[in-house]
PDB file of C-alpha atoms in Angstrom:
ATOM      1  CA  UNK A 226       0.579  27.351 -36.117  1.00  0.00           C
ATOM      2  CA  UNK A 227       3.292  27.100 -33.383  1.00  0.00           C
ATOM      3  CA  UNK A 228       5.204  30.681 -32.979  1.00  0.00           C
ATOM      4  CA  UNK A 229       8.416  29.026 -33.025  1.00  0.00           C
ATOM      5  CA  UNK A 230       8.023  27.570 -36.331  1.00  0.00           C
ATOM      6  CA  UNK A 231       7.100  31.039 -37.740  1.00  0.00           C
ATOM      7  CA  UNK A 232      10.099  31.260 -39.479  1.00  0.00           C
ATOM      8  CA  UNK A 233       9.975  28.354 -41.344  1.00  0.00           C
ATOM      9  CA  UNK A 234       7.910  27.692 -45.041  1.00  0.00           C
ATOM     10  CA  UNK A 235       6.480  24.542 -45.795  1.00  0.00           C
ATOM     11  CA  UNK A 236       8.963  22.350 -47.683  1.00  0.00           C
ATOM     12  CA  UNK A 237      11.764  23.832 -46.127  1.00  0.00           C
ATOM     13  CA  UNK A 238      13.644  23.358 -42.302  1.00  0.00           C
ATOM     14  CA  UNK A 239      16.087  25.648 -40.063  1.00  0.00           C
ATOM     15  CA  UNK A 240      19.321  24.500 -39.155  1.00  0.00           C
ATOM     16  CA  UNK A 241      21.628  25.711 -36.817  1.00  0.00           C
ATOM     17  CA  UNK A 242      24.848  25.736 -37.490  1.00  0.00           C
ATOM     18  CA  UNK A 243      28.125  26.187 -34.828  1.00  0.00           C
ATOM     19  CA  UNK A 244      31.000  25.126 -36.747  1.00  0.00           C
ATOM     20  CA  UNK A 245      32.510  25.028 -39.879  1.00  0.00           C
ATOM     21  CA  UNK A 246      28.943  25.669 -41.911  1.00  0.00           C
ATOM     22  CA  UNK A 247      29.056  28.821 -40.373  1.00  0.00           C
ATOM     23  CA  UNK A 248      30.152  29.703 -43.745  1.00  0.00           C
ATOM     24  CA  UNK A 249      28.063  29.930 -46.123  1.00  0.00           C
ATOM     25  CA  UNK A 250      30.523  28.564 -49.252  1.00  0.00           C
ATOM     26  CA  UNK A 251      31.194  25.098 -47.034  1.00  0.00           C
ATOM     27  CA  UNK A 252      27.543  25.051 -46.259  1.00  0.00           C
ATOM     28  CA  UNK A 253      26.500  25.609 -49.968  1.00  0.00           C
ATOM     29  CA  UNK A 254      28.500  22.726 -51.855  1.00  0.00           C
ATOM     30  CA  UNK A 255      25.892  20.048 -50.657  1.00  0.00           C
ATOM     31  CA  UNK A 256      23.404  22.211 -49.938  1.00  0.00           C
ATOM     32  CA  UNK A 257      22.851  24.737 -52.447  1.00  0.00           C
ATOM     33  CA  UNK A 258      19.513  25.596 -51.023  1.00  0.00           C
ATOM     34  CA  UNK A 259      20.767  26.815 -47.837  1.00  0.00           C
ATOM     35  CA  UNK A 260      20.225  31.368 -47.211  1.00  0.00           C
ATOM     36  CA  UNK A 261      20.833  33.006 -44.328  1.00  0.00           C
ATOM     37  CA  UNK A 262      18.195  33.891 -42.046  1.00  0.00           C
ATOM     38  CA  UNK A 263      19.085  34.894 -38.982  1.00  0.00           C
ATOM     39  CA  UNK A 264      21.810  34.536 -35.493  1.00  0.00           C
ATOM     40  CA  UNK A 265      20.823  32.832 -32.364  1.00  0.00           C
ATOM     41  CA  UNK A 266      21.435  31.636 -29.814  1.00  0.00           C
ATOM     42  CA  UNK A 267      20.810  27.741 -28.047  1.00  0.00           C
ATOM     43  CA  UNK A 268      21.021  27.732 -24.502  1.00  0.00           C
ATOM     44  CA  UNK A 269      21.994  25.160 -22.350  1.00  0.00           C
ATOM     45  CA  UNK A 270      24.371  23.575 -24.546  1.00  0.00           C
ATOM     46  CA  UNK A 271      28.703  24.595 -24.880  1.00  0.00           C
ATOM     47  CA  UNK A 272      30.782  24.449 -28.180  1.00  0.00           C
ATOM     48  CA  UNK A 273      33.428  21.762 -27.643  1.00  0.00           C
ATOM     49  CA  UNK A 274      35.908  20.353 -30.456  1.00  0.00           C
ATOM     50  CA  UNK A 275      36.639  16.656 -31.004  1.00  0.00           C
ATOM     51  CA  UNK A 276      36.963  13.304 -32.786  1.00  0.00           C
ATOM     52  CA  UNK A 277      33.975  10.619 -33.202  1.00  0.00           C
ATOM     53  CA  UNK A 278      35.652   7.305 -31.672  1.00  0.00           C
ATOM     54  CA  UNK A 279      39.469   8.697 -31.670  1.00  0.00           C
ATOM     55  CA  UNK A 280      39.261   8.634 -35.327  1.00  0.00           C
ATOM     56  CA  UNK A 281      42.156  11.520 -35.957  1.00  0.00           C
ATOM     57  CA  UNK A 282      42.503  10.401 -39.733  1.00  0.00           C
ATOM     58  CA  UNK A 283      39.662  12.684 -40.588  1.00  0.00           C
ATOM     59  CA  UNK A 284      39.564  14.994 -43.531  1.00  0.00           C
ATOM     60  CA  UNK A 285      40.143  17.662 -40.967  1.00  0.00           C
ATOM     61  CA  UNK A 286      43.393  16.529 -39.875  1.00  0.00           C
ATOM     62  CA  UNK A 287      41.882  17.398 -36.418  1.00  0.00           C
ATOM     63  CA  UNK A 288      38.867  18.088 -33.755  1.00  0.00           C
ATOM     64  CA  UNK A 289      35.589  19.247 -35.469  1.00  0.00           C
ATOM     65  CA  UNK A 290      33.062  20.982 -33.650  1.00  0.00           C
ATOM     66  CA  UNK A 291      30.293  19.685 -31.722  1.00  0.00           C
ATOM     67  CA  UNK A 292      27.681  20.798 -29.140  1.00  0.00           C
ATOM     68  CA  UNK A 293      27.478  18.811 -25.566  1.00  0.00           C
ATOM     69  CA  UNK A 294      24.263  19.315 -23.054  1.00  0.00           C
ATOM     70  CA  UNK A 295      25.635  21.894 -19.954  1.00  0.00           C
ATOM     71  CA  UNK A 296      22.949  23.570 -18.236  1.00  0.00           C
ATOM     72  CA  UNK A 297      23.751  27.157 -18.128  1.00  0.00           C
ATOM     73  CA  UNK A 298      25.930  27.373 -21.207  1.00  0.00           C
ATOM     74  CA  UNK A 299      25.200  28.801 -24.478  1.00  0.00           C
ATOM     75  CA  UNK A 300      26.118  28.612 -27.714  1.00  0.00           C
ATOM     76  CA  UNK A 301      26.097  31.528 -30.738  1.00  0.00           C
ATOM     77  CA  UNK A 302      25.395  30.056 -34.251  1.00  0.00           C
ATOM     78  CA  UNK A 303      24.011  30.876 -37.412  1.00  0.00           C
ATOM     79  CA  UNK A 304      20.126  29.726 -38.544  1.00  0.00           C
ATOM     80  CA  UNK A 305      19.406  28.865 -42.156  1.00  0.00           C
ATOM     81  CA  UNK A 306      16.349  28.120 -44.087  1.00  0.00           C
ATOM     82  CA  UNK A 307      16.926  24.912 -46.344  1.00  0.00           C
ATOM     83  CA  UNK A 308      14.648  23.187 -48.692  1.00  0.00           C
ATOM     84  CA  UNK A 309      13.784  19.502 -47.430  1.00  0.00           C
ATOM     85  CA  UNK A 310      15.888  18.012 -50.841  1.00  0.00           C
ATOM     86  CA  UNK A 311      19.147  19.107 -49.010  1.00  0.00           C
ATOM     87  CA  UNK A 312      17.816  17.304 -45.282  1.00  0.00           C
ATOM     88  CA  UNK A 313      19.974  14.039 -46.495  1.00  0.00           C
ATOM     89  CA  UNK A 314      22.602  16.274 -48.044  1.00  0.00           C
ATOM     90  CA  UNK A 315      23.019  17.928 -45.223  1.00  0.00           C
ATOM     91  CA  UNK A 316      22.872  14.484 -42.976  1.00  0.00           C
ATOM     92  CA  UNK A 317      25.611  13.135 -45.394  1.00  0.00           C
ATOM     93  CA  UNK A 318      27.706  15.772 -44.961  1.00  0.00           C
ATOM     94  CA  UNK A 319      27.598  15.890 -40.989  1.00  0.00           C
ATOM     95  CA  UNK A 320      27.803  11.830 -41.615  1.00  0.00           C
ATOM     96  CA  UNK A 321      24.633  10.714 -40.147  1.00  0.00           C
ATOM     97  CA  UNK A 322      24.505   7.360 -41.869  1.00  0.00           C
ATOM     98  CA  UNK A 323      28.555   6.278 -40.568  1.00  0.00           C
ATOM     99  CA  UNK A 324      27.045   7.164 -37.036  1.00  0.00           C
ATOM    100  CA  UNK A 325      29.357  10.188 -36.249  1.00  0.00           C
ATOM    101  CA  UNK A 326      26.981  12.944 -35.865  1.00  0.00           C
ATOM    102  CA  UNK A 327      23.110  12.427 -34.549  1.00  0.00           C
ATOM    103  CA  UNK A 328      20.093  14.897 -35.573  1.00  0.00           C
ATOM    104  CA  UNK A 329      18.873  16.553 -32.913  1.00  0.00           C
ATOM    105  CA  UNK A 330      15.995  19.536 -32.789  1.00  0.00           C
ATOM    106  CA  UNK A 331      16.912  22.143 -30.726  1.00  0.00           C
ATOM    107  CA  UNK A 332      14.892  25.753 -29.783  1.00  0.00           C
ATOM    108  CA  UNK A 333      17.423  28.421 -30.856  1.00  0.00           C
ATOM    109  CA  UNK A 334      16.370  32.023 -29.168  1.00  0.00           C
ATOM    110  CA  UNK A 335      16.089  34.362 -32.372  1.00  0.00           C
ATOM    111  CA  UNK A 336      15.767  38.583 -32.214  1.00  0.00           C
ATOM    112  CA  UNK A 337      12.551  37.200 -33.615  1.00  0.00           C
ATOM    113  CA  UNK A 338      11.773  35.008 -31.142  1.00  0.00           C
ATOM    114  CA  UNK A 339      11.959  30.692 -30.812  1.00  0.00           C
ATOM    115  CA  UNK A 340      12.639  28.941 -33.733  1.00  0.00           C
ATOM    116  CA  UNK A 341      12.805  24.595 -33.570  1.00  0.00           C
ATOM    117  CA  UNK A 342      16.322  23.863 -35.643  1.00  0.00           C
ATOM    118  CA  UNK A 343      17.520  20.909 -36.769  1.00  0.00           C
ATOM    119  CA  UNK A 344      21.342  20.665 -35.619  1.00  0.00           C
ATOM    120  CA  UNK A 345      23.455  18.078 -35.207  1.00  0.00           C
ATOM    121  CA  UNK A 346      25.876  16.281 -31.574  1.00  0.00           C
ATOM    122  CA  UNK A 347      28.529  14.035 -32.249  1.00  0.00           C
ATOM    123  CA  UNK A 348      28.528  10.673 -31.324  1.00  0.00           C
ATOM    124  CA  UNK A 349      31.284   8.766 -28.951  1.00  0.00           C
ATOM    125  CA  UNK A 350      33.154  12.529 -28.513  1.00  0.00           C
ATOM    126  CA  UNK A 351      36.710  12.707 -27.759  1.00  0.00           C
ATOM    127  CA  UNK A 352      38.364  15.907 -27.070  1.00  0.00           C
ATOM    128  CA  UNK A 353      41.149  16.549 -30.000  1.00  0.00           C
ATOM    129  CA  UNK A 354      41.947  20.263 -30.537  1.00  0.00           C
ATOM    130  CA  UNK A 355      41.201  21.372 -33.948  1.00  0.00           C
ATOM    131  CA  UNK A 356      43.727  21.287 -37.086  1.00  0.00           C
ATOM    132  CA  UNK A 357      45.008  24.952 -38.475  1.00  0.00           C
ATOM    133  CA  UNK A 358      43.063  23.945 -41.627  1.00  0.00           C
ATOM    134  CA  UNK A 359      39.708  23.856 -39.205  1.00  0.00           C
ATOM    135  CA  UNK A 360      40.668  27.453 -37.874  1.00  0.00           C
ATOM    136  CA  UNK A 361      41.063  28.789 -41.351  1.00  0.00           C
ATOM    137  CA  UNK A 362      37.270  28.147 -41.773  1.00  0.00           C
ATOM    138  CA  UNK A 363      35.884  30.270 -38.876  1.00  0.00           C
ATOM    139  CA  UNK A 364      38.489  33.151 -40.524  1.00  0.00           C
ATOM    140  CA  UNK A 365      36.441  32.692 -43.796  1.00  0.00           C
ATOM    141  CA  UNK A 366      33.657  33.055 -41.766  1.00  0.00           C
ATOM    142  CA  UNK A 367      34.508  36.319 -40.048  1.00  0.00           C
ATOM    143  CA  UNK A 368      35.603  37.818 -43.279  1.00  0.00           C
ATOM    144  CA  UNK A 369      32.129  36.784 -45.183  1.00  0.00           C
ATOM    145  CA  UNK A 370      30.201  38.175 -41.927  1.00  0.00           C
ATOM    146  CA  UNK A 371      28.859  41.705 -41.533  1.00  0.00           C
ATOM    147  CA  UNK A 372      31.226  43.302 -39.600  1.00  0.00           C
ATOM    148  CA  UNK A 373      29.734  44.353 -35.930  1.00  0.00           C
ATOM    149  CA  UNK A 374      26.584  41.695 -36.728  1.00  0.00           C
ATOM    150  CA  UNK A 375      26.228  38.883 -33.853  1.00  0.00           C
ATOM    151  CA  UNK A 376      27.223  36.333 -36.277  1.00  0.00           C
ATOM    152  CA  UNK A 377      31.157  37.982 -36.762  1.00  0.00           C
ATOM    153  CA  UNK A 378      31.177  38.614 -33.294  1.00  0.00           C
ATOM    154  CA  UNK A 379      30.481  34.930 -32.615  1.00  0.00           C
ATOM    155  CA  UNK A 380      33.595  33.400 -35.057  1.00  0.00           C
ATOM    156  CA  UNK A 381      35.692  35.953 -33.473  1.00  0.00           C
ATOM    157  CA  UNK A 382      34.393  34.804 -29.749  1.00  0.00           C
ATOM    158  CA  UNK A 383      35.168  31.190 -31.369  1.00  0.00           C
ATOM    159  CA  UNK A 384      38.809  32.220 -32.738  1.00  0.00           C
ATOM    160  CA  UNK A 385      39.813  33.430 -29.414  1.00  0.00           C
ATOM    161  CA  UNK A 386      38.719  30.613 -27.625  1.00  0.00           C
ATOM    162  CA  UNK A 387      40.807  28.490 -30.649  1.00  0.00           C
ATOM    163  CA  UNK A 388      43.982  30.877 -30.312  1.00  0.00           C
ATOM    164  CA  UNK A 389      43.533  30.886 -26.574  1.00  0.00           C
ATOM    165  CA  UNK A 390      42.645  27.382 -24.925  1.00  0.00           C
ATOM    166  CA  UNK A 391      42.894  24.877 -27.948  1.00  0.00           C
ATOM    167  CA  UNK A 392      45.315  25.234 -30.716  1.00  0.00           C
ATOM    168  CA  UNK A 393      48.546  25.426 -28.237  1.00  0.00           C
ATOM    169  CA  UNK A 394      47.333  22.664 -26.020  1.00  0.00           C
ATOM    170  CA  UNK A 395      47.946  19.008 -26.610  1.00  0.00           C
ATOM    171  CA  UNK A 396      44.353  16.473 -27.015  1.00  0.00           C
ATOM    172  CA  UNK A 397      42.027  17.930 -23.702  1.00  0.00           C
ATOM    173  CA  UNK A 398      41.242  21.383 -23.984  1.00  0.00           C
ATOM    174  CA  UNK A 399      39.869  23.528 -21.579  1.00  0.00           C
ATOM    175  CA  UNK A 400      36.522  24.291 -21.408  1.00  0.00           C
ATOM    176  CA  UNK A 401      35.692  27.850 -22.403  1.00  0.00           C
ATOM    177  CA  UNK A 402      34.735  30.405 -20.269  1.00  0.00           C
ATOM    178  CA  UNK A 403      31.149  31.036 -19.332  1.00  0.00           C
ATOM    179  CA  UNK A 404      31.146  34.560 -20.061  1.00  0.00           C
ATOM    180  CA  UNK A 405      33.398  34.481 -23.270  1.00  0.00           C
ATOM    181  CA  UNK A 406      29.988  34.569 -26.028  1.00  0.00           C
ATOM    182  CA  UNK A 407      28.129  36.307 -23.325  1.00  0.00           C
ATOM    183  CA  UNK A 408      30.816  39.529 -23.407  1.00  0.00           C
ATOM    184  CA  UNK A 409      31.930  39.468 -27.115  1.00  0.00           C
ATOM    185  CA  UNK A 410      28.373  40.072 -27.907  1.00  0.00           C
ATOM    186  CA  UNK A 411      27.309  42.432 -25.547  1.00  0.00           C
ATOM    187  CA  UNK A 412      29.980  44.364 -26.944  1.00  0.00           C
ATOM    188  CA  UNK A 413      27.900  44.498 -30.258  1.00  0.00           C
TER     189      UNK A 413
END
């Protein structure tokens, strides 16, 4: 058996998760399956936030979070185990079947080594800065998180890039800073 699917149990599949299923209550009203396993890590990939096709009518009321290919980069997320019922739950929910969001299978660096994720890139990205109600997730998130673990220090990495480069700008955003995951969890 491949090391990097160690983790995983037959009828079941990782995910990684970036954004707003980095809660565990979001995550669990369509997928009721889904427990925490683990933090990690996917390199060569940054967090941006944006529309699919310039649609801004979206029940966020603003950007969503996505990953983009950028050797180099990282991004800090949370891996859980799902039974394979949820896999078209969870592709509803990220919208698979209206085209905004494609399934990709990514390596995500573990404390316990590789593990192969499902995750998910949006389609036709447009930078839009997320709405307040988007931000109000990833403070759920930090408040549901052992403090100190990798996973709270990763929403509060995300918040300050939020507070910092997004929420006060107008539609582009700056990219975030190399460093900024790289230093909030060294500081763990």
């Amino acid at each position: 058996m491949d090391s990097r699917l160690k983790m995983s149990r037959a009828g079941h599949f990782m995910y990684f998760a970036f954004g707003s299923n980095l809660l565990k209550e979001r995550l669990q009203l369509a997928n009721p399956s889904a427990i925490f396993c683990c933090t990690g890590r996917l390199k060569d990939y940054v967090l941006k936030f944006g529309l699919w096709e310039q649609h801004v009518d979206n029940r966020w009321h603003g950007g969503v979070a996505t990953i983009e290919f950028c050797p180099g980069e990282e991004v800090w997320g949370v891996v859980w185990t799902l039974s394979n019922e949820n896999l078209m739950s969870l592709d509803n929910q990220e919208g698979v079947s209206q085209g905004m969001y494609s399934p990709l299978e990514v390596t995500v660096d573990t404390d316990n080594g590789p593990v192969v994720c499902r995750t998910y890139q949006m389609n036709h990205f447009h930078t839009c800065p997320p709405s307040p109600q988007y931000k109000q997730v990833f403070l759920c998130a930090r408040a549901h998180t052992h403090k100190g673990s990798k996973a709270n220090l990763h929403v509060t990495c995300v918040l300050i890039y939020l507070h910092t480069h997004v929420m006060h700008s107008s539609l582009t955003a700056t990219p975030p800073p190399k460093h900024l995951n790289e230093c909030c969890i060294t500081k763990y």
